[in-house]
Amino acid sequence: MLFLFLLSSFVFKGNADTIGLNVSAGPKQNYTFPKDFLFGVSTAALQIEGAWDADGKGESIWDHLVHVQNPKFAKDGSTPDVAADSYHNYKRDAEMVHELGVNIYRFSISWPRIMPKGLKNDINQKGLEYYRNLLMELEKYNVTAMVVMYHWDLPQALQEMGGWTNENIVDYFADYAKVLYDNYADKVKYWVTFNEPMQVCLEGYGNTYRAPKLNQTGFADYLCTHNLLKAHAKAYHIYNTTYRPTYGGQVAISLDSNWAEPKTESASDREAAERYLQFHLGWYTHPIYSAEGNYPAEMIRIIDEKSRQQNFSQSRLPKFTPEEIEYIKGTGDFFGLNHYTTYYLTMADKQVGAVPSHANDCGIVRFQNPKWPSKSSSNWLRVVPVGFRRLLKWVSNEYNNVSILVTENGFADFSGVHDAERVSYYGHYLNALLHSMYEDKTNVKGYCAWSLMDNWEWDDGLTSRFGLFLVDFKSPNKTRTPKDSAKMYAKVIKSRSLPDNFDPTDFSAFSSSNVLLPSVLTVVTLLSLT
Ligand code: NOJ
């Protein structure tokens, strides 16, 4: 046992990893958050609301997935039918937001709750009422609302017309956005058109990981993105011309990105890492935030070339007209960034088969180091705070020191209110953010923790918990209880600084365990690596 303990402390404290874990080689800095730095907390409609068919709500593609397509989609067989029942508990939710002392609550609106079939001829008044009540409750506590219009729950009726591959969806989304602006612009300061569009298109249209599980990579994922970017730009322009003069709010989009660390210092690995970032994050951000607009030039070049070699008469990557490029460019008042973890990147040895796919187009391999701390219920979530700092710098360099709002960041565990790992994760990632602001001079304006409460974590169902508040899913009221991390976050917000006992070299929360198994696994992994 002593051997196991010594070995794991060696692994997690004195790491010999090429990227390192600590965000800075220097001594501990006591940087503080500026007075006007915005703190927030995030959720999403489908993950918390439940009431999946209550009061006239229409079916979403996720309802359809878990009821019809594949009832076993979530690991634990759960559905989001009830989730944390926020449809009935929104007053408690607003109270929790208030208890944390955050400035911003970022939540999403369910399109089918407002427009059951996705179209404007049928608007559900009860749905409108629900979000108005929530907004009034937040106002009572002086909390600023950040509203996400689309966090993945498309009305199923629109999916049956092709969803994001049907160009008409640009206008349907614009109609939906107008309904939201007409009803809530007086109460919403920040609008986010889409949350993590890459998950929608790459994972939902290109793979089977998200609804609607189309699994048509190399085609549907590109089409989906093309229409989604146009829909985003249209919703932005509508606000800009018609609503901004009166309400003065801001509109942007939330993009997800891992940090891509080159496996070695070689030119080829550095190119692989850069290509990964451009083919994932850049695919969405270059058209909106770069000076020249359009998809990244290298991405266009590679996909056009491969399409030619594969005998297609036109590129699988759709083309924007010069007018569309101009129309999409500049449609972000800030850069919404969701970030959780880091990968190593290297070039693929052989091209991954001749079959057209986004992965084949990209031509890289990504992997994580099993030595990076984890102990998370999400198997992809390894703790590499320095990756966060590097990603913030990459975004700033690439997009002219754009204003960044971190719209999601957090850690998942299996449950419990004494969540030392989450407390440690937040300490390390907020420390990385402070170093980014003070040492790299990035323009980070705010940070939203994911998530306010435990919720339905997509294919992980109810087994993977990201909440600052624990939800007792078995209790009739879905009782919410603050975890240690909620108390820690509230203190950070109040003091504008990291906890006094925070140690940037200490990753021990992720090493010792209440159970023997993770230590044994660590040792086995280590032995197999040597
Ligand atoms: C990003 C997504 O926006 C959110 O829905 C999800 O729960 C978290 N990441 C954690 O996986």
XYZ file of C-alpha atoms in Angstrom, residues 5-468:
464
model
C 0.966 5.703 -2.297
C 4.580 6.732 -2.971
C 4.244 5.839 -6.601
C 1.086 7.859 -7.115
C 2.519 10.899 -5.345
C 5.562 10.664 -7.572
C 3.326 10.538 -10.604
C 1.110 13.428 -9.668
C 3.489 15.782 -7.866
C 6.834 15.465 -9.560
C 5.574 14.828 -13.075
C 8.037 14.349 -15.896
C 5.545 15.055 -18.617
C 6.662 17.170 -21.554
C 3.804 19.662 -21.212
C 3.986 19.819 -17.398
C 0.880 20.557 -15.399
C 1.641 23.650 -13.406
C 0.702 26.820 -15.279
C 3.916 28.574 -14.410
C 7.448 27.550 -13.538
C 7.852 30.493 -11.173
C 6.791 30.881 -7.535
C 3.132 31.081 -6.521
C 1.570 34.376 -7.586
C -1.274 35.949 -5.703
C -3.022 37.439 -8.699
C -6.545 38.683 -8.056
C -9.606 38.999 -10.274
C -10.275 42.594 -11.370
C -13.359 44.278 -9.887
C -15.224 44.188 -13.190
C -14.348 40.527 -13.925
C -17.612 38.626 -14.480
C -18.285 35.351 -12.705
C -21.085 33.095 -13.826
C -22.510 29.625 -13.841
C -24.005 27.632 -16.731
C -26.722 25.059 -17.444
C -28.667 23.815 -20.484
C -32.409 23.311 -20.965
C -32.374 19.657 -21.958
C -29.996 18.711 -19.172
C -31.989 20.229 -16.299
C -35.582 21.124 -17.194
C -37.323 17.783 -17.547
C -41.055 18.286 -18.313
C -40.228 17.009 -21.758
C -43.821 17.114 -23.016
C -45.461 19.417 -20.463
C -47.736 22.355 -21.295
C -47.504 22.041 -25.068
C -43.760 21.486 -25.494
C -42.854 19.750 -28.765
C -40.545 16.783 -29.207
C -36.828 17.549 -29.564
C -34.282 15.413 -31.397
C -32.997 14.259 -28.006
C -36.474 13.187 -26.856
C -36.749 11.312 -30.121
C -33.339 9.724 -29.695
C -33.973 8.332 -26.209
C -37.628 7.360 -26.759
C -37.575 6.046 -30.316
C -34.114 5.738 -31.913
C -32.219 4.177 -29.035
C -33.660 3.962 -25.502
C -30.291 2.594 -24.346
C -28.379 5.631 -25.574
C -27.364 6.773 -22.085
C -25.004 4.448 -20.194
C -27.421 4.129 -17.285
C -30.517 3.892 -19.484
C -31.792 7.205 -18.112
C -33.616 9.845 -20.161
C -33.845 13.619 -19.744
C -37.641 13.318 -19.285
C -37.472 14.654 -15.724
C -33.757 15.410 -15.108
C -33.439 18.003 -12.300
C -37.030 19.112 -12.976
C -36.026 22.754 -13.312
C -39.300 23.385 -15.114
C -40.865 23.208 -11.660
C -37.809 24.186 -9.564
C -36.697 27.375 -11.308
C -37.205 29.466 -8.172
C -34.782 27.283 -6.245
C -32.363 27.437 -9.199
C -32.361 31.238 -9.126
C -31.860 31.135 -5.371
C -28.821 28.866 -5.836
C -27.374 31.241 -8.413
C -27.840 34.008 -5.861
C -26.208 31.935 -3.105
C -23.079 31.568 -5.237
C -22.893 35.343 -5.642
C -22.272 35.155 -9.407
C -22.988 38.032 -11.783
C -24.223 35.881 -14.675
C -26.526 32.898 -15.091
C -26.046 31.268 -18.494
C -28.963 28.995 -19.365
C -30.483 27.836 -22.626
C -33.964 28.041 -24.075
C -35.556 24.960 -25.546
C -36.677 25.771 -29.101
C -39.484 23.134 -29.056
C -40.794 24.480 -25.733
C -41.349 27.849 -27.450
C -42.196 26.606 -30.965
C -43.299 22.954 -30.741
C -42.658 22.232 -34.417
C -39.925 24.808 -34.802
C -41.980 27.187 -36.956
C -43.419 30.560 -36.076
C -47.057 29.839 -36.910
C -47.351 27.931 -33.630
C -45.989 29.609 -30.530
C -46.457 28.038 -27.132
C -47.460 30.743 -24.643
C -46.810 28.487 -21.657
C -43.253 27.990 -22.847
C -42.734 31.745 -23.199
C -44.147 32.220 -19.723
C -41.718 29.737 -18.174
C -38.599 31.606 -19.320
C -40.123 34.997 -18.489
C -40.744 33.786 -14.940
C -37.172 32.560 -14.688
C -35.846 35.890 -16.001
C -37.965 37.790 -13.461
C -36.652 35.607 -10.688
C -33.059 36.344 -11.743
C -33.831 40.039 -11.918
C -35.055 39.875 -8.343
C -31.545 38.787 -7.318
C -29.799 41.223 -9.633
C -28.303 38.434 -11.722
C -27.551 39.147 -15.393
C -28.997 36.630 -17.844
C -26.919 35.078 -20.600
C -29.298 33.180 -22.865
C -28.178 30.414 -25.185
C -30.667 30.012 -28.029
C -29.556 26.567 -29.111
C -27.963 23.990 -26.827
C -28.539 21.031 -29.163
C -32.312 20.408 -28.784
C -33.702 20.927 -32.280
C -37.455 20.410 -32.749
C -37.831 16.904 -34.171
C -40.236 18.225 -36.840
C -37.384 20.307 -38.307
C -35.055 17.315 -38.220
C -37.540 15.457 -40.354
C -37.065 18.190 -42.967
C -33.278 17.676 -42.931
C -32.410 19.680 -39.832
C -29.185 21.659 -40.211
C -28.550 20.248 -43.684
C -31.638 22.017 -45.033
C -30.750 25.579 -46.007
C -34.227 26.811 -45.014
C -33.219 26.346 -41.417
C -31.341 29.640 -41.620
C -34.704 31.421 -41.873
C -36.429 29.174 -39.340
C -33.694 29.923 -36.826
C -33.969 33.643 -37.594
C -37.738 33.487 -36.889
C -37.038 31.739 -33.595
C -34.395 34.325 -32.676
C -36.875 37.143 -33.375
C -39.456 35.552 -31.087
C -36.822 35.414 -28.338
C -35.691 39.005 -28.881
C -39.313 40.261 -29.004
C -40.152 38.562 -25.747
C -36.976 38.827 -23.713
C -34.630 41.512 -25.095
C -35.593 43.811 -22.215
C -34.257 41.268 -19.731
C -31.258 39.689 -21.475
C -27.873 41.375 -21.729
C -25.926 38.521 -23.368
C -27.176 36.308 -26.181
C -25.346 33.194 -27.342
C -26.736 31.867 -30.622
C -25.197 28.374 -30.426
C -23.499 26.313 -27.782
C -20.682 24.116 -29.083
C -21.731 23.902 -32.745
C -18.966 21.378 -33.354
C -20.798 18.878 -31.137
C -23.975 19.508 -33.136
C -22.385 18.992 -36.556
C -19.293 16.829 -36.130
C -20.733 14.539 -33.451
C -24.449 14.668 -34.347
C -24.269 14.716 -38.164
C -20.807 13.225 -38.694
C -20.924 10.621 -35.910
C -23.338 8.882 -33.582
C -22.280 10.506 -30.353
C -25.032 13.170 -30.319
C -28.564 13.444 -31.721
C -29.581 12.978 -34.510
C -26.764 10.385 -34.923
C -26.608 10.764 -38.696
C -23.144 9.259 -39.011
C -22.350 10.899 -42.360
C -18.939 12.324 -41.777
C -17.143 14.234 -44.494
C -20.461 15.504 -45.878
C -23.303 16.165 -43.446
C -20.988 17.663 -40.812
C -19.711 20.250 -43.342
C -23.220 21.060 -44.611
C -24.540 21.380 -41.066
C -21.767 23.809 -40.127
C -22.305 25.849 -43.277
C -25.983 26.477 -42.553
C -25.420 26.901 -38.839
C -22.844 29.669 -39.416
C -25.276 31.475 -41.703
C -28.046 31.101 -39.129
C -25.738 32.490 -36.445
C -24.858 35.495 -38.600
C -28.487 36.185 -39.439
C -29.532 36.121 -35.776
C -26.600 38.450 -35.001
C -27.554 40.968 -37.701
C -31.222 40.989 -36.688
C -30.250 41.925 -33.149
C -27.702 44.414 -34.336
C -30.039 46.382 -36.558
C -33.377 46.066 -34.787
C -32.780 45.440 -31.084
C -29.343 46.681 -30.122
C -30.212 50.375 -30.504
C -32.894 49.985 -27.802
C -31.474 47.305 -25.536
C -27.697 47.538 -25.980
C -26.998 43.839 -25.368
C -24.281 41.649 -26.851
C -24.488 38.634 -29.154
C -21.897 35.894 -29.672
C -21.443 32.138 -29.942
C -19.864 29.566 -27.548
C -17.175 27.368 -29.100
C -15.631 24.293 -27.552
C -11.976 23.503 -27.794
C -9.464 21.206 -26.221
C -5.900 22.458 -26.129
C -3.758 20.705 -28.749
C -0.220 20.139 -27.536
C 2.311 18.904 -30.131
C 3.510 15.438 -29.094
C 7.125 16.583 -29.511
C 8.818 19.773 -30.615
C 9.154 18.453 -34.191
C 7.833 20.591 -37.054
C 5.483 17.796 -38.059
C 3.917 17.497 -34.591
C 3.586 21.250 -34.359
C 1.827 21.248 -37.700
C -0.495 18.455 -36.486
C -1.472 20.462 -33.417
C -2.119 23.596 -35.447
C -4.111 21.605 -37.999
C -6.218 20.082 -35.227
C -7.068 23.549 -33.909
C -7.888 24.923 -37.369
C -10.015 21.907 -38.399
C -12.014 22.017 -35.173
C -12.135 25.404 -33.444
C -10.994 27.405 -36.508
C -13.692 25.776 -38.672
C -16.204 27.878 -36.687
C -14.138 30.808 -35.472
C -12.170 31.768 -38.573
C -15.358 32.745 -40.470
C -16.545 34.895 -37.535
C -13.482 36.313 -35.769
C -10.615 36.451 -38.290
C -9.810 39.564 -40.318
C -10.273 37.766 -43.658
C -13.306 35.601 -42.786
C -14.204 32.243 -44.423
C -12.986 28.794 -43.340
C -9.258 28.479 -42.555
C -7.311 28.567 -45.852
C -5.489 25.310 -45.097
C -8.759 23.527 -44.382
C -10.220 24.685 -47.717
C -7.065 23.664 -49.567
C -6.905 20.165 -48.078
C -10.592 19.300 -48.447
C -10.798 20.696 -52.002
C -7.744 18.672 -52.971
C -8.975 15.440 -51.361
C -12.410 15.849 -52.921
C -10.753 16.122 -56.338
C -8.676 13.006 -55.684
C -11.806 11.188 -54.572
C -13.511 12.001 -57.869
C -16.133 14.368 -56.588
C -17.243 16.999 -59.042
C -17.156 19.628 -56.312
C -15.538 20.040 -52.932
C -17.233 18.324 -49.990
C -16.613 21.564 -48.087
C -19.340 23.982 -49.241
C -18.281 27.426 -50.458
C -19.391 30.779 -49.098
C -20.001 33.566 -51.637
C -17.928 36.748 -51.111
C -21.118 38.409 -49.763
C -21.647 35.584 -47.270
C -18.053 35.829 -46.097
C -18.576 39.519 -45.343
C -21.976 38.842 -43.759
C -20.561 36.284 -41.298
C -17.333 38.124 -40.505
C -17.411 40.159 -37.305
C -20.617 38.637 -35.931
C -19.340 38.113 -32.398
C -19.319 40.817 -29.718
C -17.146 38.536 -27.598
C -15.556 35.104 -27.969
C -17.438 32.462 -25.912
C -15.035 29.647 -25.070
C -15.852 26.272 -23.499
C -12.802 24.347 -22.359
C -12.186 21.227 -20.270
C -9.065 19.277 -21.239
C -5.948 18.770 -23.396
C -4.712 16.280 -26.012
C -1.356 15.496 -27.595
C -1.270 15.683 -31.381
C 0.798 14.022 -34.057
C 0.308 13.384 -37.786
C -1.513 10.189 -38.785
C 0.929 7.586 -40.123
C -1.268 6.429 -42.883
C -4.354 8.245 -43.990
C -7.277 6.779 -42.082
C -8.647 4.798 -45.047
C -9.721 6.222 -48.373
C -13.261 6.787 -47.175
C -14.024 10.503 -47.029
C -14.407 11.748 -43.484
C -13.579 14.768 -41.383
C -10.918 12.659 -39.618
C -9.372 11.650 -42.943
C -9.425 15.249 -44.156
C -7.720 16.371 -40.970
C -5.167 13.523 -41.016
C -3.968 13.741 -37.426
C -4.008 11.497 -34.346
C -4.825 12.727 -30.862
C -4.279 11.025 -27.531
C -3.938 11.796 -23.858
C -1.216 10.865 -21.443
C -2.621 8.378 -18.908
C -0.313 9.995 -16.355
C -2.254 13.247 -16.466
C -4.468 13.472 -13.381
C -8.052 12.453 -13.898
C -10.210 10.483 -11.460
C -13.187 11.861 -13.352
C -16.390 10.050 -14.272
C -15.894 11.527 -17.772
C -13.201 9.347 -19.298
C -11.901 12.165 -21.527
C -11.476 14.671 -18.728
C -7.821 14.872 -17.703
C -6.569 17.776 -15.653
C -4.001 19.876 -17.541
C -4.391 23.500 -16.420
C -1.460 24.737 -18.479
C -3.414 23.672 -21.592
C -6.105 26.198 -20.667
C -3.514 28.962 -20.453
C -2.050 27.984 -23.824
C -5.449 27.819 -25.503
C -6.382 31.300 -24.253
C -3.118 32.585 -25.683
C -3.690 30.865 -29.022
C -7.172 32.398 -29.327
C -5.834 35.838 -28.407
C -2.975 35.663 -30.900
C -5.150 34.290 -33.663
C -8.003 36.781 -33.250
C -6.379 40.086 -32.406
C -6.707 39.922 -28.627
C -10.470 39.421 -28.795
C -12.563 39.798 -25.588
C -13.017 36.285 -24.235
C -15.779 35.064 -21.975
C -15.161 31.529 -20.769
C -18.697 30.179 -21.015
C -18.001 26.668 -19.644
C -15.308 24.924 -17.596
C -15.678 22.247 -14.942
C -15.061 18.751 -13.649
C -17.202 15.613 -13.403
C -17.268 13.020 -10.634
C -19.461 10.138 -9.595
C -21.273 12.012 -6.791
C -21.005 13.410 -3.260
C -20.935 16.805 -1.591
C -17.296 16.525 -0.497
C -15.828 17.001 -3.943
C -12.133 17.650 -3.338
C -11.259 16.899 -6.986
C -13.654 19.563 -8.284
C -12.362 22.077 -5.730
C -8.830 21.353 -6.897
C -9.790 21.508 -10.597
C -11.384 24.938 -10.203
C -8.366 26.197 -8.253
C -5.959 25.081 -10.966
C -8.020 26.288 -13.937
C -8.784 29.668 -12.371
C -5.078 29.968 -11.590
C -4.334 29.276 -15.263
C -6.841 31.942 -16.247
C -5.235 34.504 -13.920
C -1.792 33.748 -15.368
C -3.240 34.148 -18.823
C -4.648 37.577 -18.011
C -1.661 38.923 -16.093
C 1.282 37.320 -17.841
C 0.044 36.702 -21.380
C -2.092 39.868 -21.352
C -5.127 38.126 -22.772
C -8.426 39.941 -22.696
C -10.474 37.505 -20.573
C -13.556 39.291 -19.256
C -15.361 36.545 -17.419
C -15.721 32.892 -16.464
C -18.777 30.630 -16.127
C -18.472 27.357 -14.232
C -20.151 24.262 -15.647
C -22.431 23.509 -14.003
C -24.798 25.059 -11.483
C -26.129 21.608 -10.603
C -25.834 17.920 -11.457
C -27.737 17.168 -14.642
C -28.366 14.743 -17.480
C -24.898 14.430 -19.015
C -25.920 13.203 -22.493
C -24.628 9.644 -23.142
C -23.308 9.490 -19.564
C -26.875 9.980 -18.327
C -27.081 10.760 -14.622
C -23.834 8.975 -13.766
C -21.435 11.806 -14.489
C -21.945 14.816 -12.273
C -20.630 18.277 -13.071
C -22.675 20.249 -10.516
C -21.671 22.763 -7.880
